[in-house]
Each structure stands twice: as C-alpha cells, then as structure tokens.
C-alpha positions as semicolon CSV with decimal commas, in nm:
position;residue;x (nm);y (nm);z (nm)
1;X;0,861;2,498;-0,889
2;X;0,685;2,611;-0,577
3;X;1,003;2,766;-0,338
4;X;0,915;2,568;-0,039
5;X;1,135;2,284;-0,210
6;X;1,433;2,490;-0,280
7;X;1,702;2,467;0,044
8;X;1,833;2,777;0,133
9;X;2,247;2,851;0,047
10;X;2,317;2,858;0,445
11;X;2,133;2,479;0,458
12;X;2,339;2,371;0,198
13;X;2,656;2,460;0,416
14;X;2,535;2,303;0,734
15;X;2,458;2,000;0,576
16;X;2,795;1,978;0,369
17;X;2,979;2,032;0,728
18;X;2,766;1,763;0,891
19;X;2,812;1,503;0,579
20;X;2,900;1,118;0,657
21;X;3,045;0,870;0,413
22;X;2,855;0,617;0,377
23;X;2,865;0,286;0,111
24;X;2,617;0,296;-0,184
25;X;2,424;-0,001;-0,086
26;X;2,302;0,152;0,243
27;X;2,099;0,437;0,098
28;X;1,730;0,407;0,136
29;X;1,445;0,642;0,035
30;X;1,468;0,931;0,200
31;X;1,824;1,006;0,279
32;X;1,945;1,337;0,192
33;X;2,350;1,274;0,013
34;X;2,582;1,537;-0,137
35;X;2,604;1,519;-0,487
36;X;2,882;1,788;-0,667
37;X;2,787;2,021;-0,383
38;X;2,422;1,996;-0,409
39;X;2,184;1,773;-0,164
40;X;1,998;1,543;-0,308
41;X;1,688;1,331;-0,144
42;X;1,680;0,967;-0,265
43;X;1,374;0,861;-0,413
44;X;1,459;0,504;-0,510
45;X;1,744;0,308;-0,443
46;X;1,798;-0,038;-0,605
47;X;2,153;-0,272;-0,573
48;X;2,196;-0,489;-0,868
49;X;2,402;-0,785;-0,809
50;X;2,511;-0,977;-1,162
51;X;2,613;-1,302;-1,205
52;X;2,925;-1,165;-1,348
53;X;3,036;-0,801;-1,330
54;X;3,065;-0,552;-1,015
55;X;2,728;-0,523;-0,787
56;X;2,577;-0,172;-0,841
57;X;2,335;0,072;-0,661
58;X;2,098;0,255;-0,887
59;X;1,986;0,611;-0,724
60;X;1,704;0,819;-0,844
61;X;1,701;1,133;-0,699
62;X;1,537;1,491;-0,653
63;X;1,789;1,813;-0,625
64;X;1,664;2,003;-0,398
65;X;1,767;2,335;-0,488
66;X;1,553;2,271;-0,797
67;X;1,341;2,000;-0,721
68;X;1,472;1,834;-1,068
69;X;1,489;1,498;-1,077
70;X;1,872;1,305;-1,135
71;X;1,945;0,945;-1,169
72;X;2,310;0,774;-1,031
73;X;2,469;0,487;-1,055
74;X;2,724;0,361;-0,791
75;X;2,938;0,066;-0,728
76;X;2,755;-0,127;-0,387
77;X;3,066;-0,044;-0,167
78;X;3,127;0,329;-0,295
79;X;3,137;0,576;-0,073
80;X;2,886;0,818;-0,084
81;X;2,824;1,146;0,116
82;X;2,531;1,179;0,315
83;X;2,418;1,470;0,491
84;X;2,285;1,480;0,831
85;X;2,000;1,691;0,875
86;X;1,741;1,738;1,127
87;X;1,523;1,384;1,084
88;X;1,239;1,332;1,372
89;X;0,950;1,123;1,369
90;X;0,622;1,286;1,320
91;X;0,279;1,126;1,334
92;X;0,056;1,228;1,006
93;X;-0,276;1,382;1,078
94;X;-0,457;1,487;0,750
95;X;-0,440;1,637;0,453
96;X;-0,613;1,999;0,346
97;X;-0,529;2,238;0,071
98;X;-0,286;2,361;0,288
99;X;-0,059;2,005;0,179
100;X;-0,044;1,752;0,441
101;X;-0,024;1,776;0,833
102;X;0,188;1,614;1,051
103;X;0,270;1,639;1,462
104;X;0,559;1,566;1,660
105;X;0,437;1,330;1,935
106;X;0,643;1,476;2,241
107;X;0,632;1,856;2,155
108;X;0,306;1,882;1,965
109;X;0,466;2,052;1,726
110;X;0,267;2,057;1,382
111;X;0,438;2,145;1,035
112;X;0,284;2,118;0,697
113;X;0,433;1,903;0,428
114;X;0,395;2,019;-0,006
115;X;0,255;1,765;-0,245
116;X;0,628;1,803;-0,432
117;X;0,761;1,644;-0,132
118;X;0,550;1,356;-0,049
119;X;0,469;1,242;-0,408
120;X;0,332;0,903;-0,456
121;X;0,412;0,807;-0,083
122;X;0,105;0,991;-0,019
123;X;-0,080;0,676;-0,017
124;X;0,051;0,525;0,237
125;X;-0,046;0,818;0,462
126;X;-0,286;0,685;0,715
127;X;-0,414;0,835;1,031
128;X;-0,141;0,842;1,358
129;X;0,119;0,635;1,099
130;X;0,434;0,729;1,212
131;X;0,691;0,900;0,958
132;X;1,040;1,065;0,957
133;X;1,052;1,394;0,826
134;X;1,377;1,551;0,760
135;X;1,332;1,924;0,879
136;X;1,537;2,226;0,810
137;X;1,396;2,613;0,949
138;X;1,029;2,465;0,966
139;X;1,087;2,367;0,640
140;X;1,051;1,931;0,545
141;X;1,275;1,808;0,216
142;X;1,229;1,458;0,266
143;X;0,995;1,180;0,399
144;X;1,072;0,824;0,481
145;X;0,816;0,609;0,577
146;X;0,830;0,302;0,767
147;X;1,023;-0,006;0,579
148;X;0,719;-0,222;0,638
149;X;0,353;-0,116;0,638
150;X;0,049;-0,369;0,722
151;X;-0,213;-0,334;0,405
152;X;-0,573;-0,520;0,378
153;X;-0,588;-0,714;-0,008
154;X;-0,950;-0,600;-0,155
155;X;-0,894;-0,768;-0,494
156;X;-0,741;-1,055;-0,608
157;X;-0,769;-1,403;-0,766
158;X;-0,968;-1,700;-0,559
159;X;-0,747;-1,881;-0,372
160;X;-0,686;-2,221;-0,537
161;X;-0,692;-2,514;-0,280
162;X;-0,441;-2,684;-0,241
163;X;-0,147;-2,448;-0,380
164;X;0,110;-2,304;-0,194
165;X;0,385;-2,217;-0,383
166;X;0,552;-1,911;-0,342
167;X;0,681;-1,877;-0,659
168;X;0,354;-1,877;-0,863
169;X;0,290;-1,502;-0,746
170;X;-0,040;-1,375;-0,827
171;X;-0,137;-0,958;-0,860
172;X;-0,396;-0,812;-0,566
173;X;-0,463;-0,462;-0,509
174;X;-0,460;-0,283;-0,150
175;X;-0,734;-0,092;0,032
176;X;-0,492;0,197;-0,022
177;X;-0,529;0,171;-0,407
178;X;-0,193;-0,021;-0,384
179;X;-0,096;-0,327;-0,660
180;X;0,079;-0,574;-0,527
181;X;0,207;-0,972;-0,582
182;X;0,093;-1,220;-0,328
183;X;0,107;-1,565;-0,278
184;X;-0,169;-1,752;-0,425
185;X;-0,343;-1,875;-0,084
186;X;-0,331;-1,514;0,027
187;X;-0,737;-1,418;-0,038
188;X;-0,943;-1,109;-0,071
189;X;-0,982;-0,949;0,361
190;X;-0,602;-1,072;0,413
191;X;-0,423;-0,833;0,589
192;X;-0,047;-0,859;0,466
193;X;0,314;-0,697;0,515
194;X;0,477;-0,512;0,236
195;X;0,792;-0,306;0,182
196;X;0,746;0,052;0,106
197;X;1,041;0,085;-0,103
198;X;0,944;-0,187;-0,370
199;X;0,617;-0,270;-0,280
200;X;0,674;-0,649;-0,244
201;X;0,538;-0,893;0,002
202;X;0,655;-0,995;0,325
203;X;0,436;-1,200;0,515
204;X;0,103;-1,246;0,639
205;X;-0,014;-1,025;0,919
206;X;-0,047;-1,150;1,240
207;X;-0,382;-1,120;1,383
C-alpha cells in the first residue's frame, strides 16, 4: 500500500485529542471516527430500522494506517468517536498520472489526491464540482462529496404514457457511467437528482 494513505503517529494523536462523540446514525461517507485507537474513514454508512429488534448503523470502513478495509456494526443512538480533522472545500480540476487535482477556491491552494483515496467516487468528479477534502500536513485521507449531485439519464426504457407511479422503478444509466432507478416517466436527456451515498433518486432537475 502506497504510504501516502498511512497517517503519521503524531496525526493519530491530534485527532484522538480533537475527537467528538457523536450517535451512530449521523455518520456519513467521509467522516474520519476513532476506532480502538486507530482512525478510520467511513466509506458507507447504512441504518437499518426492523420491524422488531433495535435500529442499527452498518459502517464500512478503511484504516488508515493501513488502508485495510473493516466493517462495524452499531446500535443507531451509540456513541461513536469522531475525529476532527482539517476538512475544507476544494474545487476538483483534473486528473493526471500524478492522481487527481484539486484547488482551494480562496487561497488557490492546489493538492493532489491518490486513486486509494478517491476510489469509485471518482466518477462523480466533474470539472469546478465542489468537494470536502479532509487534509492533514498536505496530505488528504478522505473525500466527501456533495449529498446530492445533478446527473443527465443517457439510457433507459421509453417512457410509457400514461404511468406515473413511483413505485414501478425502472433502471437508467448516467452520462457519468452511473446505474441508477428512476421513475418510469423519467426519459432518456432527463437531467435528475441523486444521492451520492446510495445512488437513489431524488427528483427531477429543475431547468
């Protein structure tokens, strides 16, 4: 594993020292949380609320000292430590062999994010969208994009006249490469909302 995603011992202190309890169900992609003295970034974070039984909070995660991957599972109103690190928004620029460029929009500054670290959101990096970064010594652990992105459909079924239920979901695919469900009326040239974290549908863009 490449050592820009290993966190130095000193960054492991500052965070611990900086940590904030927070409940399970809050976490979203991209938090960085103390887990038996080791930071974690969240990858995907999913509550489960049963019919019967206690809600839970499924975590996958990524150590960062290793970059191995770790799965929890909490109760919805656990308390969990989070670290506070140094999380700004940055505006992505492009991507080289280098790994990919972003800029912070009031200082200019650039930095230069690893593959290992932006993984699959990688797709939703388009030019000027705006990102946080979570930054330690020049160095980014974590991304977290936006909670909603707008996406064109390119492919999906006709739209069937006349049928509007929501509930009758069909699969499209994005201009990023992206599968989705949409409602049936929603046609190929649609421009629709989606959640990053789940990829499901929102609403239809405004135009």
């Amino acid at each position: 594993m490449p050592d820009f995603v290993s966190g130095p011992p000193e960054f492991e202190k500052q965070a611990r020292e900086t940590a904030l309890k927070v409940i399970a169900s809050s976490l979203r992609k991209g938090n960085v949380v103390e887990i038996d003295g080791k930071l974690h970034v969240v990858l995907t974070a999913t509550n489960f609320h049963p019919g019967k039984g206690t809600p839970t909070t499924q975590v996958d995660l990524r150590r960062i000292s290793d970059g191995n991957k770790v799965s929890e599972r909490w109760k919805t109103t656990e308390q969990v430590e989070r670290a506070h690190v140094d999380e700004r928004a940055y505006n992505f620029l492009y991507e080289d062999g280098e790994g990919f460029h972003f800029m912070e929009p009031e200082s200019y500054e650039q930095v230069v994010v690893s593959p290992d670290v932006v993984g699959d959101d990688k797709v939703f990096l388009e030019d000027g969208i705006s990102v946080f970064l979570q930054v330690h010594n020049g160095v980014v652990i974590a991304l977290e994009l936006p909670q909603k992105v707008t996406v064109e459909v390119v492919e999906t079924e006709p739209v069937v006249k006349g049928q509007t239920a929501s509930s009758s979901y069909k699969p499209a695919m994005a201009h990023n490469g992206v599968r989705i469900m949409v409602p049936p009326h929603i046609g190929v040239g649609t421009k629709v909302i989606i959640n990053t974290a789940d990829l499901t549908y929102v609403e239809r863009a405004k135009s």
